[in-house]
């Protein structure tokens, strides 16, 4: 068969799978989960655009309520004769396991494409490893691995071809993020070529054998102990043939493409002595290492596992060099308690009774949760095999100073092919840096003969967090599946990063550094750390600056400076001729923004021109070479030693982008995943461009600004004369309305503000003049000390008594116990959650569904849920996505059980007659307020004091008091809350939510109704309105929004409210208070439009959802006045 020429295109692994899978799919049953959602979304978009599969039809795409539902739909669709596909990862794949067993047992040719991802254990992680796919190795499904986006395209076809011909389901997997989201220039299948190698007889056989009333049969029966075993063994012949079917399909692909895909592929020296066996993206880097080592006289190799199930030992032995003396098996997983990791055990079994049965086989773990694994790490594996005292069980990529398993990897070598240009970009989440870099890769990959690679690393914040883009371009194929650590070009798109991160450490001698700032040379000398200045000067770095923020404001793009900086990148690197680069960028801008109108397109055209014109070369002052040492950064301090230790030992290194360097011992105290509350207050990220400035002369003391602030950075304070006199000199304050003996102040935590502007938008001001205006952050830095001072002052009882928490104004004098989260600027979700913590945070259990709210609420290293001056605060926990209601109910039941036990003790004390009258009255007050969380807290505190005296008695009452006091922290009524988004409550977790509401228990549910799956990128949910366009609804949602509130109301005993905080502050506050005070289940649905995934028609340019609701409220009030 003649080798075909295929079209090249720049895409990631998910895109590749989406393209190839569409060809073989009749039906796609889908559900979103990171990092696999892109595959399903691509298929949906293709179908909406009218693309035809190999059968001349558009794929029938249906979004299910969960992965378990998607697997059930796949199973049923296959049973009825449609070739069916789904896409998933991690916990989603585990939810499919029961159906995978069924599909394998019934010989159904479905394909599950998996962006392999970490499973939640002590913590959740969305990043990649093989824990999920290994959990499926016993299901009977075939398992096929791809190592890069090109293999996703090629072997994705093999998975479908072999499933059809082999009559067996296939799990086709590849590394989440490292492969699923890595952009590469690859060759793309033409569907006609796929048609040529499809076994059409097998397709027709599948359809003719389908379940059908025209020729009925009974399937899925129950069998007893007399025949089940034999029937199960009858499948052996199918599995014995399956590996041969896969090899045959690989040969068909090889014949078309000129490739050499096999169940196992060998790479390296023909006479290799030391060989690594592995699967996944790490193999790409190992190949680079092999080229480097063998060129330097070593004899090493690699066996890449492609067909993991069925595992055929002979195929492995066929490619093993006869000269091999030692083998190291690398597993990207951890199975605690096992005698060995899965692939290692398979290899041991395969080598037994072979010519290699006596060679040493070592076991290594690597790359959990996408842990970056460098060439030096893999070199350490080969060195370990050469050692006279090798470690038989080891880890790489980390420093294990506890169990001493890690291999040292101190070498800093560059194994990328010569001629490769490596680039690194430090950006701010949502500033457009990642999007611009993806465009750059596509421009270069699709318009030149160069190879291109792009990978994007993110921190755990939402928009506003750190992004680091790793780009490579060159004339040779790029196999570098690790971070750029020898860069030719580095760009820093946020000037606040220069003293937070070691930005230039990976820049090669003579490399180019671009800094987005408006600083002169004198100002650069002042603002840049000495370490950076010295490195630039001593390594002949070509240093350039551009004031992207200024250009963006002048053009009208605001903070979206990505196009400006992209243009500067092309000019400085010269990867493409400048004129051609400008032309291609403008074509890309028109394609990206054309539907937004000519004005937006022209803005981007001007940004491209200005980016190329306004970049300035910095003449390096000679004194930079002699720059001294920087002052060491201050350590955190405070009374809470547990919190301070965590901040200094974990949070600060992680936030400095040095988490990869932390040893295992740093986490011994946190091995179970529990971390102290309140660490977010130590971050002080300083990411805003503009922050609010208070103008007291225009303030009416309404506290609206504090009420709408999503991050609790703007607060109102009541202070007395003494506190005012001791305050920082520049603190502004005015007489407090209603309490003339007190002063009123508004303060802003400048370094925690995200600059969303919701406070300034909502501020009514006086006589048309705002009391809050947005000012450049540099002008407000001195205000931070004012906020820090006021935050330490006690909250005044007279203020709390005057302004009740049942009022909007009064609620904002209460301490928020959700502060400085990593949520997007303008987030509506945090505004609700913050308010709830102001009311109930000091006695609150919070079960949080996985999603946006669990990421801004509990992503390492920061913890935004805090504690009050008594150490009481929000007890927050996350289980999974689908089970949050049940998880929260469990908390409620535990509290009920513990309190009932303790209640029985105090009732016995009361009945014993041994307690004093005061003690009896205290106990009675406790019992009378037993179900009121607010009153019972005070009653409990009083009773505990009395019981401490009773406990001194050696009587029965004293014994009961001592038993009670052992668990005194469980005595008071706690406020039980469950929070999550509409993906949880309307879809995957609805069954559990319905059951919990029906239980009648005293629990409170708050739904953040974003009307899409926000955390996974904006997929349609049952909360999405009819006609809305979102991912998984490319044609627009056909059905109306589910009325969750009406469904809950049907029980007749569930409190239900719907709120929109920006539309009516009072109604929102009242609903929350009523829900919590109701002794039974409550459901509050809070409208929470998301800033990122969905374009709301009411949103104006650069307007956040918080802006939207605030503006609509003001417009509503203006209309009322008219």
Coordinates of N, CA and C in Angstrom, one line a residue, residues 30 58 135 152 163 195 373 436 475 521 583 588 681 703 740 746 792 822 927 965 1003 1008 1047:
X30 N -22.1 11.9 25.9 CA -21.0 12.7 26.5 C -21.3 13.3 27.8
X58 N -24.5 12.8 10.2 CA -23.9 13.6 11.4 C -24.0 12.7 12.6
X135 N -7.2 1.4 37.0 CA -8.4 0.9 37.7 C -9.3 0.2 36.8
X152 N -2.3 10.1 19.0 CA -3.7 10.2 19.3 C -4.5 10.2 18.0
X163 N -11.8 -2.3 17.6 CA -13.0 -2.5 18.4 C -14.0 -3.1 17.4
X195 N -11.8 5.2 5.5 CA -12.8 4.3 4.9 C -12.2 3.1 4.2
X373 N 8.6 15.8 34.6 CA 9.7 14.9 34.6 C 10.7 15.2 33.5
X436 N -3.2 33.9 23.2 CA -2.2 34.5 22.2 C -1.2 33.5 21.8
X475 N 13.1 22.9 13.3 CA 13.0 22.2 12.0 C 12.9 20.7 12.2
X521 N 14.6 53.2 32.6 CA 15.8 52.5 33.1 C 16.0 52.7 34.6
X583 N 1.0 40.2 8.9 CA -0.1 39.8 8.0 C -0.8 38.6 8.6
X588 N -5.4 36.2 11.6 CA -5.9 35.4 12.8 C -6.8 36.3 13.6
X681 N -4.9 34.9 53.5 CA -4.6 36.2 53.9 C -3.2 36.6 53.8
X703 N -22.7 50.7 52.8 CA -22.0 49.4 52.9 C -22.3 48.5 51.7
X740 N -22.8 58.6 66.9 CA -21.9 59.8 66.7 C -20.6 59.6 67.5
X746 N -13.9 53.1 55.5 CA -13.8 52.1 54.4 C -12.4 51.9 54.1
X792 N -7.1 44.3 62.5 CA -6.7 43.8 63.8 C -7.6 44.3 65.0
X822 N -9.2 32.7 45.4 CA -8.6 32.6 44.1 C -9.6 32.7 43.0
X927 N -31.2 23.2 76.3 CA -32.2 22.3 75.7 C -33.3 23.0 74.9
X965 N -17.8 17.1 78.6 CA -16.8 18.1 78.3 C -15.7 17.6 77.4
X1003 N -30.9 20.8 56.9 CA -29.7 21.1 56.1 C -30.0 22.3 55.2
X1008 N -25.0 27.6 43.3 CA -24.5 28.7 42.4 C -24.9 28.4 41.0
X1047 N -39.5 21.8 41.5 CA -39.5 20.4 41.8 C -39.3 20.2 43.3

